[in-house]
Each structure stands twice: as C-alpha cells, then as structure tokens.
PDB file of C-alpha atoms and ligand atoms in Angstrom:
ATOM      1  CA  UNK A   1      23.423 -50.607 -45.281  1.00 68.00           C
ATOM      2  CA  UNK A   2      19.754 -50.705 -45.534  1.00 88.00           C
ATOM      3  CA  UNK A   3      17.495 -48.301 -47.669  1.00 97.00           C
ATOM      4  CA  UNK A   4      14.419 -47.327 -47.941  1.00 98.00           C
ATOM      5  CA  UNK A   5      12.175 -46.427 -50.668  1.00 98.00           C
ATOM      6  CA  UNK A   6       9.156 -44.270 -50.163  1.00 98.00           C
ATOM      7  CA  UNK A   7       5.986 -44.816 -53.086  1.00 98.00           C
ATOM      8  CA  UNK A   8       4.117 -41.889 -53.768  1.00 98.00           C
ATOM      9  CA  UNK A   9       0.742 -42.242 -55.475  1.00 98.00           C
ATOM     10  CA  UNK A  10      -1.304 -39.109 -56.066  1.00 98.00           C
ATOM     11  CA  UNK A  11      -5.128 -38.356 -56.761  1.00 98.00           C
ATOM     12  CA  UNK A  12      -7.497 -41.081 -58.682  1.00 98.00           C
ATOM     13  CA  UNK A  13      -4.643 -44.071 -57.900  1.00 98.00           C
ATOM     14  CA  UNK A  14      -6.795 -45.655 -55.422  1.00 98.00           C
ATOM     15  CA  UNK A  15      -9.628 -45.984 -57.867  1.00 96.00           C
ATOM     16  CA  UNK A  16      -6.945 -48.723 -59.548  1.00 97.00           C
ATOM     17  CA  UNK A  17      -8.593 -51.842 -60.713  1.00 96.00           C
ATOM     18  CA  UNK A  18     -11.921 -50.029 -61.544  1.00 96.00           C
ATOM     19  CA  UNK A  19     -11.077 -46.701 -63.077  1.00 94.00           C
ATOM     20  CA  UNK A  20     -10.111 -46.871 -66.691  1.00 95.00           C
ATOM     21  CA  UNK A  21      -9.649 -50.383 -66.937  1.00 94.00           C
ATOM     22  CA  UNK A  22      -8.716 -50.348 -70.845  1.00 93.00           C
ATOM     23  CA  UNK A  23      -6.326 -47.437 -69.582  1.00 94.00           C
ATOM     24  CA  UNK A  24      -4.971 -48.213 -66.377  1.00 95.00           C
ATOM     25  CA  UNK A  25      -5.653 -51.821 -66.525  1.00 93.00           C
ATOM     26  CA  UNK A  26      -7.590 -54.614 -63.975  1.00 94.00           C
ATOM     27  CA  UNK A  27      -4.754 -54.288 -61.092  1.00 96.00           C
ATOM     28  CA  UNK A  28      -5.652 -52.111 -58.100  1.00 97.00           C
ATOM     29  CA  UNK A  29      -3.417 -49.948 -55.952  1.00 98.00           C
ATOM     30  CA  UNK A  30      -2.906 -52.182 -53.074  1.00 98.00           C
ATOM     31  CA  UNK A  31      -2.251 -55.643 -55.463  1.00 98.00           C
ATOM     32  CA  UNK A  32       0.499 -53.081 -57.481  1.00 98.00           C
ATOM     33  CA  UNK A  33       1.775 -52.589 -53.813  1.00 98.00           C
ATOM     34  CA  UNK A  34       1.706 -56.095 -52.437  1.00 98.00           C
ATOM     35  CA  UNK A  35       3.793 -57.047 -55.834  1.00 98.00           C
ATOM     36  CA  UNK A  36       6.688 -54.164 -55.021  1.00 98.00           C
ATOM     37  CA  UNK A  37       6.685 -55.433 -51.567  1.00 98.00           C
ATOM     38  CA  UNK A  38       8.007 -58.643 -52.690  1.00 98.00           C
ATOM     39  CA  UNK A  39      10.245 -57.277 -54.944  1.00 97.00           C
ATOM     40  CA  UNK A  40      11.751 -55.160 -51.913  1.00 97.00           C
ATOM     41  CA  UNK A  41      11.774 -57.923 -49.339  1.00 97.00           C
ATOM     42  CA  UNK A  42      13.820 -59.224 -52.103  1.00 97.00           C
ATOM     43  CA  UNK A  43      16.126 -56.892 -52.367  1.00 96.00           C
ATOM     44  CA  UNK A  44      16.906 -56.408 -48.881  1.00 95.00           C
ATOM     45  CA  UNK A  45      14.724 -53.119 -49.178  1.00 96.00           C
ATOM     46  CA  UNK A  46      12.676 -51.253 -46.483  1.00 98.00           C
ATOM     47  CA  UNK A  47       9.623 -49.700 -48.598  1.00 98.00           C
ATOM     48  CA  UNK A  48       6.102 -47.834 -47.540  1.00 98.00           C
ATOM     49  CA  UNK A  49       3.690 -46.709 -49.749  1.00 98.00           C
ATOM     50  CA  UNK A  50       1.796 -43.017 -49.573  1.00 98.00           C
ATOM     51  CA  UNK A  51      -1.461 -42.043 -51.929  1.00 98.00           C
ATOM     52  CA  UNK A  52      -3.466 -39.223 -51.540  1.00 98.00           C
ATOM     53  CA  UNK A  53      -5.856 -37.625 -53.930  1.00 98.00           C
ATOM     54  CA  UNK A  54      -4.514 -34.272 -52.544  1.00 98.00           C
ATOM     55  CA  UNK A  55      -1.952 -31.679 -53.253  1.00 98.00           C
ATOM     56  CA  UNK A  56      -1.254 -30.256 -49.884  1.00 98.00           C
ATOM     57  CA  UNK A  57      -0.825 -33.703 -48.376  1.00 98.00           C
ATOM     58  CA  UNK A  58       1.486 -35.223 -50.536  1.00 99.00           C
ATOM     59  CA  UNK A  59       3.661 -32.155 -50.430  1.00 98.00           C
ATOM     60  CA  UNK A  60       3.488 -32.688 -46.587  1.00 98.00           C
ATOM     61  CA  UNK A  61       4.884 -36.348 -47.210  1.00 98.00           C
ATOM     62  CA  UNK A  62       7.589 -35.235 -49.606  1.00 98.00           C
ATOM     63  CA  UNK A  63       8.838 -32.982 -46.864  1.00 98.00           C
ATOM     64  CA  UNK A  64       8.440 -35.743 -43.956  1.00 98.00           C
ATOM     65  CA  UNK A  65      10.425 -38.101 -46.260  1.00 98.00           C
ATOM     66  CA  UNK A  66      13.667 -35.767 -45.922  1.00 98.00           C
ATOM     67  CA  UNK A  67      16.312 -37.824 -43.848  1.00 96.00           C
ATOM     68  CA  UNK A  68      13.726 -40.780 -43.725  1.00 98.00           C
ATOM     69  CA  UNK A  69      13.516 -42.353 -47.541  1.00 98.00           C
ATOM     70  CA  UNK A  70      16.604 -43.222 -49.693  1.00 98.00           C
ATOM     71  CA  UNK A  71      14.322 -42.683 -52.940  1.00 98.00           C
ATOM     72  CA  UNK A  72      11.476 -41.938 -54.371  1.00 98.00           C
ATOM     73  CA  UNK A  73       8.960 -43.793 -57.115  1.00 98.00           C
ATOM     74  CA  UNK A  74       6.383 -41.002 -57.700  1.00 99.00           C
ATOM     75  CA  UNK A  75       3.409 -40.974 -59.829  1.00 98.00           C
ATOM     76  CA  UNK A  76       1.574 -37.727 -59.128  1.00 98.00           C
ATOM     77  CA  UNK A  77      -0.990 -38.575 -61.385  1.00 98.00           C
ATOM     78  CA  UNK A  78      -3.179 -35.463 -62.781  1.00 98.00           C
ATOM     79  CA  UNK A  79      -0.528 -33.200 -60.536  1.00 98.00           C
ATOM     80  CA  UNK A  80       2.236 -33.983 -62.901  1.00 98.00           C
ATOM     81  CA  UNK A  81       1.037 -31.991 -65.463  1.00 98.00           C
ATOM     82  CA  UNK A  82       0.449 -28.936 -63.413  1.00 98.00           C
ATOM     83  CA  UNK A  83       1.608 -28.547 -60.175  1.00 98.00           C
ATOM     84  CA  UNK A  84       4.415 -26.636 -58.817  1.00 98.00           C
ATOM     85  CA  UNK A  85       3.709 -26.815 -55.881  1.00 98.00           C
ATOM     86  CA  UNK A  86       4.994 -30.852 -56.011  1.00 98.00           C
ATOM     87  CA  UNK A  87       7.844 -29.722 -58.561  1.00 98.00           C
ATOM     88  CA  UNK A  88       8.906 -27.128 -55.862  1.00 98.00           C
ATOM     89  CA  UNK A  89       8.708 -29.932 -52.915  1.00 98.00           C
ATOM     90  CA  UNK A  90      10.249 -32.279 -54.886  1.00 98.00           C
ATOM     91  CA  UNK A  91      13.186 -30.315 -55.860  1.00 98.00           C
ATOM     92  CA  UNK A  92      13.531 -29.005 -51.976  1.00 98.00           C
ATOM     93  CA  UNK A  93      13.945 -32.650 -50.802  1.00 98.00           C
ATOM     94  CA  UNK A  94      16.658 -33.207 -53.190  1.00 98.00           C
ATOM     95  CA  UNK A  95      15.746 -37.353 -52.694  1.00 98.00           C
ATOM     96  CA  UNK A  96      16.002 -38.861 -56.243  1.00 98.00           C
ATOM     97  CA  UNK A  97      12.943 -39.922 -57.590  1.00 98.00           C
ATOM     98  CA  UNK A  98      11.669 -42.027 -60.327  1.00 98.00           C
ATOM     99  CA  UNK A  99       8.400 -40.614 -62.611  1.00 98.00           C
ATOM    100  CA  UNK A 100       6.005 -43.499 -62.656  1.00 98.00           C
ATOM    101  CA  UNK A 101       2.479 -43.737 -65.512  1.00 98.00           C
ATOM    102  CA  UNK A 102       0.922 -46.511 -65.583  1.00 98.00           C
ATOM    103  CA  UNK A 103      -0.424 -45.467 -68.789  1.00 97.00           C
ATOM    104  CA  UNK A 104       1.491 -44.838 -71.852  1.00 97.00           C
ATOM    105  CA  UNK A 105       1.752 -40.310 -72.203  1.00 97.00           C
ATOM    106  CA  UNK A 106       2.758 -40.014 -75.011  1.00 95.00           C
ATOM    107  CA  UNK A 107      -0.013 -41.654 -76.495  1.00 95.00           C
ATOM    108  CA  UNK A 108      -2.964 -39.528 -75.206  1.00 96.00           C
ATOM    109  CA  UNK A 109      -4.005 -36.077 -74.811  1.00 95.00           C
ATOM    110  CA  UNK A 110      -1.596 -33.773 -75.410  1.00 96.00           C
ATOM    111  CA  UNK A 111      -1.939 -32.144 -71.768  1.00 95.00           C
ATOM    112  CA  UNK A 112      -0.763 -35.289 -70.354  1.00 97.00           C
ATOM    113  CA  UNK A 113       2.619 -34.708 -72.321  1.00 95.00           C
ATOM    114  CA  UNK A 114       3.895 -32.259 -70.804  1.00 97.00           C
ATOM    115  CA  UNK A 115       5.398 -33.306 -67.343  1.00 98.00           C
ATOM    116  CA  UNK A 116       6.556 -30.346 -64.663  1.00 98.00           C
ATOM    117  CA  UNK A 117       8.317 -33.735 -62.873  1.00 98.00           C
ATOM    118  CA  UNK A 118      10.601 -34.912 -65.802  1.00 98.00           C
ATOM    119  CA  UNK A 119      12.823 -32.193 -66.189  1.00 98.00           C
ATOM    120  CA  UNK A 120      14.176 -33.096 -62.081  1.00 98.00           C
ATOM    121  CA  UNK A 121      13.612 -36.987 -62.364  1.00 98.00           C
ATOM    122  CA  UNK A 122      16.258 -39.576 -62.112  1.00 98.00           C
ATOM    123  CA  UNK A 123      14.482 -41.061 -64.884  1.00 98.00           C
ATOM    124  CA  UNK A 124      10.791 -41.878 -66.150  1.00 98.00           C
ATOM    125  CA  UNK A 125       8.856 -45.149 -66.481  1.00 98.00           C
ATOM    126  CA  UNK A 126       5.422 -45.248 -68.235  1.00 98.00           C
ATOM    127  CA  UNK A 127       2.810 -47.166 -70.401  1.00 97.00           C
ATOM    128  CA  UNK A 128       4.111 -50.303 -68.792  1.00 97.00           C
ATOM    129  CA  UNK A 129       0.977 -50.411 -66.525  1.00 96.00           C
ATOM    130  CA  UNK A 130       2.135 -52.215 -63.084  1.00 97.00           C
ATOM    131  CA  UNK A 131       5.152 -53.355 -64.226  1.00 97.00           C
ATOM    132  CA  UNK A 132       6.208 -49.815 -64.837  1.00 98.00           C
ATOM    133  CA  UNK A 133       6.255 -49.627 -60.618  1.00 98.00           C
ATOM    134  CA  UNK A 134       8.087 -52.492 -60.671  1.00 98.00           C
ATOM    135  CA  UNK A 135      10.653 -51.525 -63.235  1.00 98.00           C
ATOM    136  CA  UNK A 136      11.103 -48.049 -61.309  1.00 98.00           C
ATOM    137  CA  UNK A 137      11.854 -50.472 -58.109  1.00 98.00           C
ATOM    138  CA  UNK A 138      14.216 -52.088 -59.558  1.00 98.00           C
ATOM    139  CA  UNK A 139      16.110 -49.493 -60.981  1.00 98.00           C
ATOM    140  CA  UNK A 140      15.662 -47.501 -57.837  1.00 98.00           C
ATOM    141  CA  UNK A 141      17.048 -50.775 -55.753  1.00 97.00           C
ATOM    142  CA  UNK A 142      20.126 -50.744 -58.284  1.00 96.00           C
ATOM    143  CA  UNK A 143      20.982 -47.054 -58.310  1.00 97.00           C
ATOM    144  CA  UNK A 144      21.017 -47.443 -54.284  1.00 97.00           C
ATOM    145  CA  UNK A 145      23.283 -50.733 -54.085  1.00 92.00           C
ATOM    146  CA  UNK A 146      23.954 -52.026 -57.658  1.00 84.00           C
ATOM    147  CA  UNK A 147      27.116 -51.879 -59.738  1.00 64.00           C
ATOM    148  CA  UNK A 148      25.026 -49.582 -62.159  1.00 56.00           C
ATOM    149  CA  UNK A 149      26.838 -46.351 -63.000  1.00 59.00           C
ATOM    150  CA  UNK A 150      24.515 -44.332 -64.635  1.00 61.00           C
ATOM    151  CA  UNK A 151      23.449 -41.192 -63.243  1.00 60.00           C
ATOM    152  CA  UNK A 152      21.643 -40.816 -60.057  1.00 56.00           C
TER     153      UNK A 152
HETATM  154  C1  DQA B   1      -1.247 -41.272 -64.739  1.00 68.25           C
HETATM  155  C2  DQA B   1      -1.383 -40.389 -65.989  1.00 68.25           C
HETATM  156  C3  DQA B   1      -1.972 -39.050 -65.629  1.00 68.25           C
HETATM  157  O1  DQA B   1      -2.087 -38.235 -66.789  1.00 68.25           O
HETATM  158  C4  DQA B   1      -3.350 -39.231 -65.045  1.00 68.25           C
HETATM  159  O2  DQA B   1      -3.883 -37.985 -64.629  1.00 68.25           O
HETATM  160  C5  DQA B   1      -3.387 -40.212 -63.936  1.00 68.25           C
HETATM  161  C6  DQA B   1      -2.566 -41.405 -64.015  1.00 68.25           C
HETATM  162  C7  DQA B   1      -0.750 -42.688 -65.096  1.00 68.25           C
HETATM  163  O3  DQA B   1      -0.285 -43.366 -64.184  1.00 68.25           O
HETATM  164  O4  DQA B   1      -0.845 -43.130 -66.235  1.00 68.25           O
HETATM  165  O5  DQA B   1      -4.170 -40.075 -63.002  1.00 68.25           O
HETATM  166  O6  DQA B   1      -0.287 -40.677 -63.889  1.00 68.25           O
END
C-alpha cells in the first residue's frame, strides 16, 4: 500500500535561508524540501509540499487533504501559537499530524511556548532546524508502515 504525506508550511517559511539565519539557520524552504523528497522516494512514500503565509488558505488545504494525505508534518509557524481556526481544521480532518519548529520553543519568548497544535499532535519535533522535518518524516513513514507501536 502506498501513502502519502502532505507538508504544511505556514507564514514567513518561504523566507528560509535568509530570515533569521542564527534562528532558523542557512537552509531554505525548497532545499529542506528537496532533502524530504529523498527521504520519501526512499521510503516508498508519495509526498507534496504546501506553504502559505495565510490562514484561510492553509485551512483550505487541510480540508482538501481529507481522503487524499495519509499524514501530516505541519509547522504553522506564527499560527501555532494562536490560531483556532487551524486547531479547529486540524482536528476536523482527523489525519495525524506531526508539529514541526525548526527553532528550538522552549528556548525563546514565552508566546512561542504555548502551542494550540500540541495538545492534538501525534507528536512534536523542534529546535532540530531541518533535520527536525526530516525526523518528523521518518517517524511519520514508520507510524504508516513500520513495526513501531507507539501511538498514532
Ligand atoms: C517556527 C516558530 C514560530 O514561533 C515562528 O513564528 C515561526 C517558525 C519554527 O519553525 O521554529 O515562524 O514555527
């Protein structure tokens, strides 16, 4: 059986590579991408990648992603912290998702750690920079085919 994995990057992501380097790091958006590609190709894994810097239109994706994506790897970005609007969507879809941060939340303004996301998450990767994508694909890849049996 083949899956497929749907990224979801919200607003400020495709500044990657010159926003914040000492934050977000040197990588942009589409060289994070190209490396999860790989990693899915590996895996046997269908995977397309969504970023938008706004609300309404990743909602809209969540929603187009019901009986089309096996999983999801969302960061929301600034949204996480605030919206429930994506909470709601995200909790309407009922796909699993993994929280993805580049950046480490715990370590930075105290708005940033709270997350509206976490509480619905499969799980949550962060401070890892890209890798954290690339962790969250992997564990997304073995909660849809491995032996794993931790929770979904
Ligand atoms: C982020 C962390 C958010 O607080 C911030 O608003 C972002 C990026 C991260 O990946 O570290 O835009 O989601």
């Amino acid at each position: 059986m083949s899956y497929k994995i749907l990224v979801i990057n919200g607003p400020n992501l495709n500044l990657l590579g010159e926003r914040e380097q000492e934050i977000y790091g040197t990588a942009t958006l589409e060289e994070i991408n190209k490396d999860l590609e790989i990693i899915a190709a590996q895996k046997g894994m269908a995977i397309e990648f969504f970023q938008s810097n706004h609300e309404g239109a990743l909602i809209d994706k969540i929603q187009s992603a019901r009986g089309d994506a096996d999983y999801l790897l969302v960061n929301a970005a600034a949204y996480t912290h605030y919206s429930v609007a994506i909470y709601d969507a995200l909790k309407a879809v009922k796909i699993p998702f993994i929280e993805v941060h580049l950046s480490n939340l715990d370590a930075r303004e105290s708005f940033r750690q709270q997350s509206l996301l976490s509480p619905i998450a499969a799980g949550k990767i962060c401070g890892l920079g890209g890798l954290s994508y690339k962790m969250a694909l992997m564990a997304a890849c073995e909660a849809l085919q491995g032996e794993d049996e931790g929770p979904r």
